[in-house]
CSV table of C-alpha atoms and ligand atoms in Angstrom, one decimal:
chain,number,residue,atom,x,y,z
A,13,UNK,CA,67.3,176.2,-94.4
A,14,UNK,CA,69.4,173.3,-94.2
A,15,UNK,CA,71.6,173.3,-90.1
A,16,UNK,CA,75.6,173.2,-91.0
A,17,UNK,CA,76.7,170.3,-88.8
A,18,UNK,CA,80.3,170.9,-90.5
A,19,UNK,CA,83.1,171.1,-88.3
A,20,UNK,CA,84.4,174.1,-90.5
A,21,UNK,CA,84.5,174.7,-94.7
A,22,UNK,CA,87.6,173.1,-95.2
A,23,UNK,CA,88.0,171.1,-98.2
A,24,UNK,CA,88.6,167.3,-97.1
A,25,UNK,CA,92.0,165.9,-98.7
A,26,UNK,CA,91.0,162.3,-99.0
A,27,UNK,CA,89.6,160.0,-102.0
A,28,UNK,CA,86.6,158.1,-101.5
A,29,UNK,CA,85.9,155.2,-103.1
A,30,UNK,CA,82.2,153.6,-102.6
A,31,UNK,CA,82.3,149.6,-103.2
A,32,UNK,CA,78.2,149.5,-104.0
A,33,UNK,CA,77.2,152.8,-106.5
A,34,UNK,CA,73.2,152.0,-105.8
A,35,UNK,CA,71.4,154.7,-103.1
A,36,UNK,CA,73.4,155.3,-100.5
A,37,UNK,CA,76.5,155.5,-102.4
A,38,UNK,CA,75.0,157.9,-104.4
A,39,UNK,CA,73.3,159.8,-101.2
A,40,UNK,CA,76.5,159.7,-99.3
A,41,UNK,CA,78.8,161.0,-102.6
A,42,UNK,CA,76.3,163.1,-103.8
A,43,UNK,CA,76.0,165.0,-100.2
A,44,UNK,CA,79.8,165.2,-100.1
A,45,UNK,CA,79.5,167.4,-103.5
A,46,UNK,CA,77.0,169.7,-102.6
A,47,UNK,CA,79.2,170.3,-98.8
A,48,UNK,CA,81.6,171.8,-101.5
A,49,UNK,CA,84.2,170.3,-99.8
A,50,UNK,CA,84.8,167.1,-101.3
A,51,UNK,CA,85.0,167.4,-105.5
A,52,UNK,CA,83.8,164.6,-108.1
A,53,UNK,CA,86.7,163.6,-109.1
A,54,UNK,CA,87.9,163.0,-106.2
A,55,UNK,CA,85.5,160.2,-106.0
A,56,UNK,CA,84.9,156.6,-107.0
A,57,UNK,CA,81.9,153.9,-107.1
A,58,UNK,CA,82.1,150.0,-109.1
A,59,UNK,CA,79.3,147.8,-109.3
A,60,UNK,CA,79.4,145.4,-111.7
A,61,UNK,CA,78.3,144.6,-115.3
A,62,UNK,CA,75.1,143.3,-114.7
A,63,UNK,CA,74.0,146.7,-112.7
A,64,UNK,CA,75.4,149.3,-115.3
A,65,UNK,CA,72.2,151.7,-114.6
A,66,UNK,CA,74.2,152.5,-111.1
A,67,UNK,CA,77.7,153.3,-113.3
A,68,UNK,CA,75.1,155.7,-115.1
A,69,UNK,CA,73.6,157.5,-112.7
A,70,UNK,CA,77.6,157.7,-110.7
A,71,UNK,CA,78.5,159.0,-113.8
A,72,UNK,CA,76.1,161.3,-114.1
A,73,UNK,CA,77.2,163.0,-110.7
A,74,UNK,CA,80.9,162.9,-112.4
A,75,UNK,CA,82.2,160.3,-110.2
A,76,UNK,CA,84.7,158.1,-111.8
A,77,UNK,CA,83.2,154.5,-111.9
A,78,UNK,CA,84.7,151.3,-112.3
A,79,UNK,CA,83.5,147.3,-112.7
A,80,UNK,CA,86.7,146.2,-110.9
A,81,UNK,CA,86.2,146.4,-106.5
A,82,UNK,CA,90.3,146.3,-106.7
A,83,UNK,CA,90.1,149.6,-108.6
A,84,UNK,CA,88.8,150.7,-105.6
A,85,UNK,CA,90.9,150.2,-103.3
A,86,UNK,CA,93.8,151.4,-105.0
A,87,UNK,CA,92.3,155.0,-106.0
A,88,UNK,CA,90.5,155.5,-102.4
A,89,UNK,CA,92.1,156.8,-99.1
A,90,UNK,CA,88.6,155.5,-97.3
A,91,UNK,CA,86.5,152.9,-98.8
A,92,UNK,CA,83.4,152.8,-98.6
A,93,UNK,CA,81.6,149.3,-98.2
A,94,UNK,CA,78.0,150.4,-99.5
A,95,UNK,CA,76.7,146.5,-100.9
A,96,UNK,CA,73.4,144.7,-99.7
A,97,UNK,CA,74.6,142.8,-96.4
A,98,UNK,CA,74.0,139.8,-98.3
A,99,UNK,CA,77.2,140.8,-100.6
A,100,UNK,CA,79.8,142.3,-97.9
A,101,UNK,CA,82.1,139.1,-97.3
A,102,UNK,CA,82.3,138.2,-101.3
A,103,UNK,CA,83.2,141.7,-101.4
A,104,UNK,CA,85.5,142.2,-98.7
A,105,UNK,CA,87.1,139.2,-99.6
A,106,UNK,CA,87.3,140.5,-102.6
A,107,UNK,CA,89.5,143.6,-102.1
A,108,UNK,CA,91.6,142.0,-98.8
A,109,UNK,CA,94.4,141.4,-100.6
A,110,UNK,CA,94.6,145.3,-101.7
A,111,UNK,CA,94.1,146.7,-99.2
A,112,UNK,CA,97.1,148.5,-96.8
A,113,UNK,CA,97.3,149.5,-92.9
A,114,UNK,CA,97.1,153.3,-94.0
A,115,UNK,CA,93.5,152.6,-95.5
A,116,UNK,CA,89.8,152.7,-93.3
A,117,UNK,CA,87.1,150.4,-94.7
A,118,UNK,CA,84.0,152.2,-93.7
A,119,UNK,CA,80.9,149.2,-93.8
A,120,UNK,CA,77.4,150.9,-93.8
A,121,UNK,CA,75.6,147.3,-94.5
A,122,UNK,CA,73.0,147.2,-92.3
A,123,UNK,CA,73.8,144.5,-89.6
A,124,UNK,CA,76.7,143.2,-90.6
A,125,UNK,CA,79.5,143.0,-87.2
A,126,UNK,CA,82.8,145.0,-87.4
A,127,UNK,CA,84.7,141.8,-86.6
A,128,UNK,CA,82.6,140.6,-89.4
A,129,UNK,CA,84.5,142.2,-91.6
A,130,UNK,CA,87.5,142.6,-89.8
A,131,UNK,CA,87.5,139.0,-89.8
A,132,UNK,CA,87.8,139.1,-93.7
A,133,UNK,CA,90.8,140.9,-94.0
A,134,UNK,CA,93.9,141.4,-93.2
A,135,UNK,CA,95.4,141.6,-89.4
A,136,UNK,CA,95.0,145.0,-87.7
A,137,UNK,CA,92.7,146.5,-90.3
A,138,UNK,CA,91.1,149.6,-89.9
A,139,UNK,CA,87.3,149.3,-89.7
A,140,UNK,CA,84.3,151.3,-89.1
A,141,UNK,CA,80.8,150.6,-89.0
A,142,UNK,CA,78.1,153.1,-90.0
A,143,UNK,CA,74.8,153.7,-90.2
A,144,UNK,CA,73.2,156.6,-92.2
A,145,UNK,CA,69.9,157.2,-94.0
A,146,UNK,CA,68.9,158.4,-97.0
A,147,UNK,CA,68.3,162.7,-96.0
A,148,UNK,CA,72.6,162.5,-96.4
A,149,UNK,CA,71.4,163.1,-100.0
A,150,UNK,CA,69.8,166.2,-98.6
A,151,UNK,CA,72.3,167.4,-96.8
A,152,UNK,CA,69.8,166.7,-93.3
A,153,UNK,CA,71.2,162.8,-92.7
A,154,UNK,CA,71.0,161.2,-89.2
A,155,UNK,CA,74.9,158.9,-88.8
A,156,UNK,CA,76.1,156.6,-86.1
A,157,UNK,CA,79.8,155.3,-86.6
A,158,UNK,CA,81.2,152.8,-83.6
A,159,UNK,CA,84.8,152.6,-84.3
A,160,UNK,CA,86.4,148.5,-85.3
A,161,UNK,CA,89.2,147.7,-82.6
A,162,UNK,CA,92.5,148.8,-84.9
A,163,UNK,CA,90.9,152.3,-85.9
A,164,UNK,CA,93.6,154.7,-84.6
A,165,UNK,CA,93.3,158.4,-82.9
A,166,UNK,CA,91.8,161.0,-85.4
A,167,UNK,CA,90.1,158.1,-87.5
A,168,UNK,CA,86.6,159.2,-85.0
A,169,UNK,CA,87.2,162.4,-86.4
A,170,UNK,CA,88.1,161.6,-90.3
A,171,UNK,CA,85.0,159.5,-89.9
A,172,UNK,CA,82.5,162.0,-88.4
A,173,UNK,CA,83.9,164.8,-90.1
A,174,UNK,CA,83.2,163.1,-93.2
A,175,UNK,CA,79.8,161.9,-92.3
A,176,UNK,CA,79.0,165.4,-91.0
A,177,UNK,CA,78.9,166.9,-94.9
A,178,UNK,CA,75.7,165.2,-95.1
A,179,UNK,CA,74.4,165.7,-91.3
A,180,UNK,CA,74.3,164.8,-87.9
A,181,UNK,CA,77.2,162.5,-87.3
A,182,UNK,CA,78.3,160.8,-83.5
A,183,UNK,CA,79.7,158.2,-81.7
A,184,UNK,CA,78.4,155.3,-80.2
A,185,UNK,CA,79.7,152.0,-79.4
A,186,UNK,CA,78.6,149.1,-81.7
A,187,UNK,CA,75.8,147.3,-79.0
A,188,UNK,CA,74.3,150.4,-80.4
A,189,UNK,CA,74.7,150.4,-83.9
A,190,UNK,CA,70.8,148.0,-84.4
A,191,UNK,CA,68.6,150.5,-82.4
A,192,UNK,CA,70.5,153.7,-84.3
A,193,UNK,CA,68.8,151.5,-87.5
A,194,UNK,CA,65.5,151.2,-86.1
A,195,UNK,CA,64.9,154.3,-85.2
A,196,UNK,CA,66.8,156.8,-87.3
A,197,UNK,CA,68.2,154.1,-90.1
A,198,UNK,CA,64.4,153.4,-90.5
A,199,UNK,CA,63.2,156.7,-90.2
A,200,UNK,CA,62.8,158.3,-92.9
A,201,UNK,CA,60.0,156.1,-93.6
A,202,UNK,CA,57.9,156.1,-90.8
A,203,UNK,CA,58.1,160.0,-91.2
A,204,UNK,CA,57.6,159.8,-95.5
A,205,UNK,CA,54.7,158.1,-94.2
A,206,UNK,CA,54.2,160.6,-91.4
A,207,UNK,CA,53.9,163.3,-94.4
A,208,UNK,CA,51.5,161.1,-96.8
A,209,UNK,CA,49.0,160.8,-94.0
A,210,UNK,CA,48.7,164.6,-93.1
A,211,UNK,CA,48.5,165.6,-96.6
A,212,UNK,CA,45.1,162.4,-96.7
A,213,UNK,CA,44.0,165.0,-93.5
A,214,UNK,CA,44.6,168.1,-95.5
A,215,UNK,CA,43.2,167.1,-98.4
A,216,UNK,CA,40.0,165.0,-97.0
A,217,UNK,CA,39.0,168.9,-95.2
A,218,UNK,CA,40.2,170.3,-98.2
A,219,UNK,CA,43.1,171.1,-99.7
A,220,UNK,CA,44.6,170.5,-102.9
A,221,UNK,CA,47.4,167.9,-102.7
A,222,UNK,CA,50.4,170.1,-103.5
A,223,UNK,CA,49.7,172.4,-101.3
A,224,UNK,CA,48.8,169.4,-98.6
A,225,UNK,CA,52.1,168.0,-98.7
A,226,UNK,CA,53.8,171.1,-98.4
A,227,UNK,CA,52.6,172.0,-95.5
A,228,UNK,CA,52.7,168.7,-93.9
A,229,UNK,CA,56.7,168.3,-95.1
A,230,UNK,CA,57.4,172.0,-93.3
A,231,UNK,CA,55.3,171.1,-90.3
A,232,UNK,CA,58.2,168.3,-89.9
A,233,UNK,CA,61.0,170.1,-90.4
A,234,UNK,CA,59.8,172.9,-88.6
A,235,UNK,CA,58.8,171.4,-85.3
A,236,UNK,CA,62.1,169.1,-86.0
A,237,UNK,CA,64.1,172.3,-86.6
A,238,UNK,CA,62.7,173.5,-82.9
A,239,UNK,CA,63.4,170.7,-81.0
A,240,UNK,CA,66.9,170.6,-82.0
A,241,UNK,CA,67.8,174.4,-82.2
A,242,UNK,CA,65.6,175.1,-78.6
A,243,UNK,CA,67.0,172.3,-76.6
A,244,UNK,CA,63.4,172.0,-75.1
A,245,UNK,CA,61.9,168.7,-74.2
A,246,UNK,CA,59.4,168.2,-77.1
A,247,UNK,CA,56.9,167.5,-74.6
A,248,UNK,CA,57.1,170.6,-73.0
A,249,UNK,CA,57.3,172.2,-76.6
A,250,UNK,CA,53.8,170.2,-77.5
A,251,UNK,CA,52.0,171.7,-74.6
A,252,UNK,CA,53.0,175.1,-75.6
A,253,UNK,CA,51.4,174.2,-78.8
A,254,UNK,CA,48.0,173.2,-76.8
A,255,UNK,CA,45.5,176.5,-75.8
A,256,UNK,CA,42.8,174.8,-72.9
A,257,UNK,CA,40.4,173.7,-75.7
A,258,UNK,CA,41.8,174.8,-78.8
A,259,UNK,CA,42.0,172.8,-82.4
A,260,UNK,CA,45.5,171.0,-81.3
A,261,UNK,CA,44.8,169.0,-78.3
A,262,UNK,CA,41.8,167.7,-79.5
A,263,UNK,CA,43.5,166.3,-82.7
A,264,UNK,CA,46.3,165.5,-80.6
A,265,UNK,CA,43.4,163.1,-78.4
A,266,UNK,CA,42.6,161.5,-81.9
A,267,UNK,CA,46.7,160.6,-82.2
A,268,UNK,CA,47.0,159.3,-78.5
A,269,UNK,CA,43.3,157.5,-78.8
A,270,UNK,CA,45.1,155.7,-81.7
A,271,UNK,CA,48.1,155.1,-79.8
A,272,UNK,CA,50.7,157.3,-81.6
A,273,UNK,CA,53.8,157.7,-79.4
A,274,UNK,CA,53.5,152.7,-79.0
A,275,UNK,CA,53.1,152.6,-82.4
A,276,UNK,CA,56.2,154.6,-83.0
A,277,UNK,CA,58.1,152.9,-80.3
A,278,UNK,CA,56.9,149.8,-81.6
A,279,UNK,CA,58.3,150.1,-84.9
A,280,UNK,CA,61.7,151.1,-83.9
A,281,UNK,CA,61.8,147.8,-81.7
A,282,UNK,CA,60.4,146.2,-84.7
A,283,UNK,CA,62.7,147.5,-87.2
A,284,UNK,CA,65.7,147.5,-84.3
A,285,UNK,CA,65.4,143.7,-84.0
A,286,UNK,CA,65.0,143.0,-87.2
A,287,UNK,CA,68.7,145.0,-87.7
A,288,UNK,CA,69.7,142.2,-85.2
A,289,UNK,CA,68.0,139.1,-86.6
A,290,UNK,CA,70.1,140.4,-89.9
A,291,UNK,CA,73.6,140.3,-88.3
B,397,LIG,P1,71.2,149.5,-103.6
B,397,LIG,O1,71.1,147.6,-103.8
B,397,LIG,O2,71.0,150.5,-103.6
B,397,LIG,O3,73.1,149.5,-103.7
B,397,LIG,C1,73.3,148.5,-103.8
B,397,LIG,C2,75.1,148.2,-104.9
B,397,LIG,O4,75.8,147.1,-104.5
B,397,LIG,C3,74.8,148.5,-106.5
B,397,LIG,O5,75.1,149.4,-106.9
B,397,LIG,C4,74.9,146.7,-106.8
B,397,LIG,O6,75.3,147.0,-108.2
B,397,LIG,C5,76.0,147.0,-105.9
B,397,LIG,N1,76.9,145.1,-106.0
B,397,LIG,C6,76.0,144.0,-105.8
B,397,LIG,N2,76.9,143.6,-105.8
B,397,LIG,C7,78.3,143.3,-105.3
B,397,LIG,C8,79.7,143.3,-105.5
B,397,LIG,N3,80.1,142.1,-105.7
B,397,LIG,N4,80.1,144.5,-106.7
B,397,LIG,C9,80.4,145.1,-106.1
B,397,LIG,N5,79.6,145.6,-105.6
B,397,LIG,C10,77.9,145.2,-106.0
B,397,LIG,O7,71.2,148.9,-102.2
B,397,LIG,P2,71.4,150.8,-101.0
B,397,LIG,O8,70.1,151.5,-100.5
B,397,LIG,O9,73.0,151.5,-101.4
B,397,LIG,O10,72.4,149.9,-99.8
B,397,LIG,C11,73.2,149.1,-99.4
B,397,LIG,C12,74.0,149.3,-98.1
B,397,LIG,O11,73.5,150.4,-97.4
B,397,LIG,C13,73.2,148.5,-97.6
B,397,LIG,O12,74.3,147.5,-96.8
B,397,LIG,C14,72.3,148.6,-96.7
B,397,LIG,O13,72.3,148.1,-95.6
B,397,LIG,C15,73.2,149.9,-96.0
B,397,LIG,N6,72.0,151.0,-96.1
B,397,LIG,C16,70.9,151.3,-96.8
B,397,LIG,C17,69.5,152.3,-96.4
B,397,LIG,C18,68.8,152.8,-96.6
B,397,LIG,O14,68.3,153.3,-96.0
B,397,LIG,N7,68.8,152.7,-98.6
B,397,LIG,C19,70.4,152.8,-94.9
B,397,LIG,C20,71.4,152.5,-94.3
B,397,LIG,C21,71.9,151.5,-94.8
């Protein structure tokens, strides 16, 4: 049932290396493998010895693993910086001596600017900043990426092609990366809370919990799919399902009394500001 954003089904002839083997690296690696376009044998991930659980999880996915970040650089065409923002400058300085201009560095770290990363790498290093989200794990991610000053023609296509294996991908100016973080980067957690709330409502009016969660999740999924596939404005789709005096408008009245849209706007703005403050 997933929407296929992949530009083509040809395999990707590239080795991908993840510096950091945590949740996001695994989500992206799993999405890439599940797309069938890149084999697990072409993906390597590193993590320090103390974080052995991440290494074990990556081994289960079939990835090559190491504790040595330089090994990732030696064995990859595209190097993804997938560590927490606080560790970015340390790992970037560490890999700098092993990096060549033939390699592309892709950072997914929250709030760390392209200029920041470029300043720690050899001059003319090709840097891309990506804001992905966790639904990449089921190939329904939404990623935006911004290109660094030394990127070449074709680099944007490489990144879009890779990210498209795990969902929707779009190039944006770097100034939009923080707003993207506030919306799609952080948005899955808002929508999990929405699913939980709808399911609680279902349970309150008598549905079994399992069924309520499934119905709530399919409802969000279906609504999103209608927006994407029909191209009709969401306000129009909302109006279309509300018959005069029907149950939907009664429910909608409650949502608006609670300020649903205002709360969502506040959430995106707060997360955007948080991302800006991290940078
Ligand atoms: P995580 O804690 O799950 O993973 C971090 C990984 O970095 C771990 O494997 C850890 O062992 C490793 N690490 C720590 N120090 C290291 C070092 N010196 N060398 C190599 N590896 C090291 O974190 P995560 O949730 O996967 O987030 C990773 C990045 O992705 C962050 O910068 C975050 O801002 C960004 N991001 C996360 C999400 C999300 O939804 N989780 C969404 C968008 C972007």
